Amino acid sequence: MTGSRAEYGLLRWILSDLRAAVDVDLQLVVTGMHLSPEFGGTVGEIERDGFSITRRVDSLLSSGTPGGIAKSIGLGVIGMSDVLEDLKPDIVLILGDRFEIFAAAQACLVHNIPIAHIAGGDTTEGAIDEAMRHAITKMAHVHFVTNAESAHRVRQLGEDPSRIYEVGSPGLDHLRRQPLLDRSAVESRLGARLGEKNLLITFHPVTLEAAHGEAQFAALLDALDMLDDDTALWFTHPNADAGGRTMAAKLKAWVQAHPNRARLYTSLGQSLYLSLMAQVDAVVGNSSSGLYEAPSLGVATVDIGDRQRGRLAATSVLHCAPDCNAIREAIARAIQLDCSGTKSPYGDGHSSERIVEVLRALPPAMELIGKRFHMIGNADA
């Protein structure tokens, strides 16, 4: 199941390998932002990649308020329940911590269908995703974690160590398996020329700091206003979390007021996004891609605020407070930072093969459903 552009980008090669496996019947369920024209209708990207979509679950309300998100979760549970009754899968593979995935996990739990969860045990202390991710871990039966620290957290939650697999981040697989576009091809796809200096910027709502989110976003825009005119700014759209639509409207107005140096894209698609990332001087904002993919491309990251607080970070990641001066100073440092040879803490780009190998060897569903709480000793706590 996939519900957002970012999460599909991580699933892309896993889905490809599952589709190629002769003993696997891949059923792909698409929901959330994928089906919304407001967020780029990214279901089209999935289809262009050659995947057949088995079911579509419309669940995303047009309201970006907390109440609207809560109702979208409810619609997701209802829609996914209907899908499970119809398809009767042996196992459901989900990734991450977004509310669409949280809804799917609840439906699977009630239907007694095993869940294989990717990226459990990660931590993002500035977002409600933190609680959703750990809740999904407790509903899941097989755990594909991105690093050793995350594996330890999943064990701390009482999960069976024999069902925890440290596989790395599947986001790095694309960098190994898909050639990136060169500079001229990137410019052609963007419909614009890259600048002398370039920043790739994504800033999502900080859901645990909703009262301060607008001020943090304003601080980012103020800092960008202070940069030299030869710095081109490439923005991608905020996500559908509470406050995202308000943020997107303000960003659109800001970009329109800076037509010579700023561009906003609803969705670039995984290939173009990573190809652009490889060309820029720094990634700026609070997206996980600045921690996952950017270090492997040798690109510096300015990670703003607390949304990603707690995640493992490479030496190329500069954390800064969400205020104008701190952001401006961090950007200046990032542009000068030599990130060649940076080592990612998230694996080697072979995550997809490891995940598919485990999935193909799993026992029948009824052997997975039963779970016991595994205590850990004080030495392992």
PDB file of N, CA and C in Angstrom, residues 168-211:
ATOM      1  N   GLY A 168      18.541  -1.480   6.070  1.00  0.00           N
ATOM      2  CA  GLY A 168      18.899  -0.193   5.501  1.00  0.00           C
ATOM      3  C   GLY A 168      17.680   0.517   4.939  1.00  0.00           C
ATOM      4  N   SER A 169      17.893   1.705   4.408  1.00  0.00           N
ATOM      5  CA  SER A 169      16.788   2.476   3.834  1.00  0.00           C
ATOM      6  C   SER A 169      16.618   2.157   2.356  1.00  0.00           C
ATOM      7  N   PRO A 170      15.407   1.775   1.938  1.00  0.00           N
ATOM      8  CA  PRO A 170      15.187   1.510   0.509  1.00  0.00           C
ATOM      9  C   PRO A 170      15.313   2.753  -0.354  1.00  0.00           C
ATOM     10  N   GLY A 171      15.348   3.937   0.263  1.00  0.00           N
ATOM     11  CA  GLY A 171      15.543   5.151  -0.516  1.00  0.00           C
ATOM     12  C   GLY A 171      16.888   5.193  -1.224  1.00  0.00           C
ATOM     13  N   LEU A 172      17.881   4.487  -0.683  1.00  0.00           N
ATOM     14  CA  LEU A 172      19.200   4.483  -1.305  1.00  0.00           C
ATOM     15  C   LEU A 172      19.267   3.550  -2.505  1.00  0.00           C
ATOM     16  N   ASP A 173      18.300   2.649  -2.644  1.00  0.00           N
ATOM     17  CA  ASP A 173      18.316   1.704  -3.759  1.00  0.00           C
ATOM     18  C   ASP A 173      18.198   2.419  -5.097  1.00  0.00           C
ATOM     19  N   HIS A 174      17.402   3.481  -5.125  1.00  0.00           N
ATOM     20  CA  HIS A 174      17.223   4.222  -6.376  1.00  0.00           C
ATOM     21  C   HIS A 174      18.549   4.802  -6.857  1.00  0.00           C
ATOM     22  N   LEU A 175      19.377   5.249  -5.935  1.00  0.00           N
ATOM     23  CA  LEU A 175      20.658   5.840  -6.303  1.00  0.00           C
ATOM     24  C   LEU A 175      21.585   4.800  -6.914  1.00  0.00           C
ATOM     25  N   ARG A 176      21.431   3.556  -6.517  1.00  0.00           N
ATOM     26  CA  ARG A 176      22.269   2.481  -7.049  1.00  0.00           C
ATOM     27  C   ARG A 176      21.713   1.896  -8.336  1.00  0.00           C
ATOM     28  N   ARG A 177      20.380   1.836  -8.449  1.00  0.00           N
ATOM     29  CA  ARG A 177      19.768   1.073  -9.537  1.00  0.00           C
ATOM     30  C   ARG A 177      19.273   1.920 -10.706  1.00  0.00           C
ATOM     31  N   GLN A 178      19.117   3.212 -10.508  1.00  0.00           N
ATOM     32  CA  GLN A 178      18.563   4.069 -11.560  1.00  0.00           C
ATOM     33  C   GLN A 178      19.537   5.201 -11.866  1.00  0.00           C
ATOM     34  N   PRO A 179      20.067   5.280 -13.095  1.00  0.00           N
ATOM     35  CA  PRO A 179      20.975   6.392 -13.427  1.00  0.00           C
ATOM     36  C   PRO A 179      20.270   7.735 -13.255  1.00  0.00           C
ATOM     37  N   LEU A 180      20.960   8.684 -12.662  1.00  0.00           N
ATOM     38  CA  LEU A 180      20.396  10.014 -12.491  1.00  0.00           C
ATOM     39  C   LEU A 180      20.526  10.817 -13.783  1.00  0.00           C
ATOM     40  N   LEU A 181      19.637  11.778 -13.946  1.00  0.00           N
ATOM     41  CA  LEU A 181      19.690  12.667 -15.101  1.00  0.00           C
ATOM     42  C   LEU A 181      20.864  13.632 -14.961  1.00  0.00           C
ATOM     43  N   ASP A 182      21.484  13.991 -16.092  1.00  0.00           N
ATOM     44  CA  ASP A 182      22.557  14.981 -16.026  1.00  0.00           C
ATOM     45  C   ASP A 182      21.962  16.386 -15.947  1.00  0.00           C
ATOM     46  N   ARG A 183      22.831  17.375 -15.819  1.00  0.00           N
ATOM     47  CA  ARG A 183      22.377  18.744 -15.573  1.00  0.00           C
ATOM     48  C   ARG A 183      21.450  19.254 -16.679  1.00  0.00           C
ATOM     49  N   SER A 184      21.818  19.023 -17.932  1.00  0.00           N
ATOM     50  CA  SER A 184      20.992  19.527 -19.030  1.00  0.00           C
ATOM     51  C   SER A 184      19.638  18.842 -19.062  1.00  0.00           C
ATOM     52  N   ALA A 185      19.605  17.543 -18.760  1.00  0.00           N
ATOM     53  CA  ALA A 185      18.328  16.826 -18.736  1.00  0.00           C
ATOM     54  C   ALA A 185      17.458  17.298 -17.580  1.00  0.00           C
ATOM     55  N   VAL A 186      18.081  17.587 -16.446  1.00  0.00           N
ATOM     56  CA  VAL A 186      17.333  18.126 -15.304  1.00  0.00           C
ATOM     57  C   VAL A 186      16.708  19.463 -15.681  1.00  0.00           C
ATOM     58  N   GLU A 187      17.485  20.326 -16.299  1.00  0.00           N
ATOM     59  CA  GLU A 187      16.965  21.636 -16.696  1.00  0.00           C
ATOM     60  C   GLU A 187      15.822  21.501 -17.694  1.00  0.00           C
ATOM     61  N   SER A 188      15.955  20.558 -18.615  1.00  0.00           N
ATOM     62  CA  SER A 188      14.892  20.341 -19.595  1.00  0.00           C
ATOM     63  C   SER A 188      13.605  19.899 -18.924  1.00  0.00           C
ATOM     64  N   ARG A 189      13.717  18.973 -17.975  1.00  0.00           N
ATOM     65  CA  ARG A 189      12.529  18.470 -17.270  1.00  0.00           C
ATOM     66  C   ARG A 189      11.919  19.542 -16.370  1.00  0.00           C
ATOM     67  N   LEU A 190      12.765  20.378 -15.777  1.00  0.00           N
ATOM     68  CA  LEU A 190      12.272  21.444 -14.902  1.00  0.00           C
ATOM     69  C   LEU A 190      11.647  22.585 -15.690  1.00  0.00           C
ATOM     70  N   GLY A 191      12.083  22.744 -16.932  1.00  0.00           N
ATOM     71  CA  GLY A 191      11.631  23.877 -17.724  1.00  0.00           C
ATOM     72  C   GLY A 191      12.282  25.172 -17.297  1.00  0.00           C
ATOM     73  N   ALA A 192      13.482  25.079 -16.726  1.00  0.00           N
ATOM     74  CA  ALA A 192      14.186  26.262 -16.234  1.00  0.00           C
ATOM     75  C   ALA A 192      15.665  25.925 -16.088  1.00  0.00           C
ATOM     76  N   ARG A 193      16.503  26.962 -16.125  1.00  0.00           N
ATOM     77  CA  ARG A 193      17.938  26.779 -15.976  1.00  0.00           C
ATOM     78  C   ARG A 193      18.321  26.804 -14.504  1.00  0.00           C
ATOM     79  N   LEU A 194      19.244  25.943 -14.142  1.00  0.00           N
ATOM     80  CA  LEU A 194      19.807  25.979 -12.799  1.00  0.00           C
ATOM     81  C   LEU A 194      20.634  27.249 -12.626  1.00  0.00           C
ATOM     82  N   GLY A 195      20.749  27.690 -11.381  1.00  0.00           N
ATOM     83  CA  GLY A 195      21.474  28.914 -11.102  1.00  0.00           C
ATOM     84  C   GLY A 195      22.947  28.678 -10.847  1.00  0.00           C
ATOM     85  N   GLU A 196      23.655  29.763 -10.545  1.00  0.00           N
ATOM     86  CA  GLU A 196      25.063  29.645 -10.163  1.00  0.00           C
ATOM     87  C   GLU A 196      25.175  28.864  -8.864  1.00  0.00           C
ATOM     88  N   LYS A 197      24.266  29.135  -7.934  1.00  0.00           N
ATOM     89  CA  LYS A 197      24.104  28.339  -6.719  1.00  0.00           C
ATOM     90  C   LYS A 197      22.642  27.906  -6.648  1.00  0.00           C
ATOM     91  N   ASN A 198      22.411  26.730  -6.037  1.00  0.00           N
ATOM     92  CA  ASN A 198      21.059  26.165  -6.045  1.00  0.00           C
ATOM     93  C   ASN A 198      20.736  25.517  -4.707  1.00  0.00           C
ATOM     94  N   LEU A 199      19.498  25.730  -4.258  1.00  0.00           N
ATOM     95  CA  LEU A 199      18.999  25.087  -3.042  1.00  0.00           C
ATOM     96  C   LEU A 199      17.714  24.341  -3.374  1.00  0.00           C
ATOM     97  N   LEU A 200      17.596  23.114  -2.889  1.00  0.00           N
ATOM     98  CA  LEU A 200      16.371  22.321  -3.005  1.00  0.00           C
ATOM     99  C   LEU A 200      15.676  22.369  -1.649  1.00  0.00           C
ATOM    100  N   ILE A 201      14.444  22.870  -1.633  1.00  0.00           N
ATOM    101  CA  ILE A 201      13.798  23.225  -0.364  1.00  0.00           C
ATOM    102  C   ILE A 201      12.460  22.517  -0.217  1.00  0.00           C
ATOM    103  N   THR A 202      12.295  21.816   0.888  1.00  0.00           N
ATOM    104  CA  THR A 202      11.006  21.215   1.249  1.00  0.00           C
ATOM    105  C   THR A 202      10.781  21.446   2.732  1.00  0.00           C
ATOM    106  N   PHE A 203       9.666  22.080   3.053  1.00  0.00           N
ATOM    107  CA  PHE A 203       9.345  22.339   4.458  1.00  0.00           C
ATOM    108  C   PHE A 203       7.918  21.879   4.717  1.00  0.00           C
ATOM    109  N   HIS A 204       7.783  20.858   5.578  1.00  0.00           N
ATOM    110  CA  HIS A 204       6.478  20.298   5.922  1.00  0.00           C
ATOM    111  C   HIS A 204       5.994  20.856   7.261  1.00  0.00           C
ATOM    112  N   PRO A 205       4.696  20.769   7.536  1.00  0.00           N
ATOM    113  CA  PRO A 205       4.195  21.184   8.849  1.00  0.00           C
ATOM    114  C   PRO A 205       4.878  20.409   9.977  1.00  0.00           C
ATOM    115  N   VAL A 206       5.103  21.089  11.083  1.00  0.00           N
ATOM    116  CA  VAL A 206       5.659  20.443  12.278  1.00  0.00           C
ATOM    117  C   VAL A 206       4.483  20.192  13.209  1.00  0.00           C
ATOM    118  N   THR A 207       3.942  18.990  13.168  1.00  0.00           N
ATOM    119  CA  THR A 207       2.614  18.735  13.731  1.00  0.00           C
ATOM    120  C   THR A 207       2.552  18.801  15.248  1.00  0.00           C
ATOM    121  N   LEU A 208       3.675  18.675  15.934  1.00  0.00           N
ATOM    122  CA  LEU A 208       3.659  18.816  17.390  1.00  0.00           C
ATOM    123  C   LEU A 208       3.938  20.249  17.831  1.00  0.00           C
ATOM    124  N   GLU A 209       4.172  21.125  16.878  1.00  0.00           N
ATOM    125  CA  GLU A 209       4.410  22.532  17.187  1.00  0.00           C
ATOM    126  C   GLU A 209       3.523  23.400  16.299  1.00  0.00           C
ATOM    127  N   ALA A 210       2.253  23.013  16.192  1.00  0.00           N
ATOM    128  CA  ALA A 210       1.344  23.687  15.265  1.00  0.00           C
ATOM    129  C   ALA A 210       1.243  25.183  15.537  1.00  0.00           C
ATOM    130  N   ALA A 211       1.301  25.561  16.812  1.00  0.00           N
ATOM    131  CA  ALA A 211       1.156  26.977  17.162  1.00  0.00           C
ATOM    132  C   ALA A 211       2.321  27.814  16.654  1.00  0.00           C
TER     133      ALA A 211
END
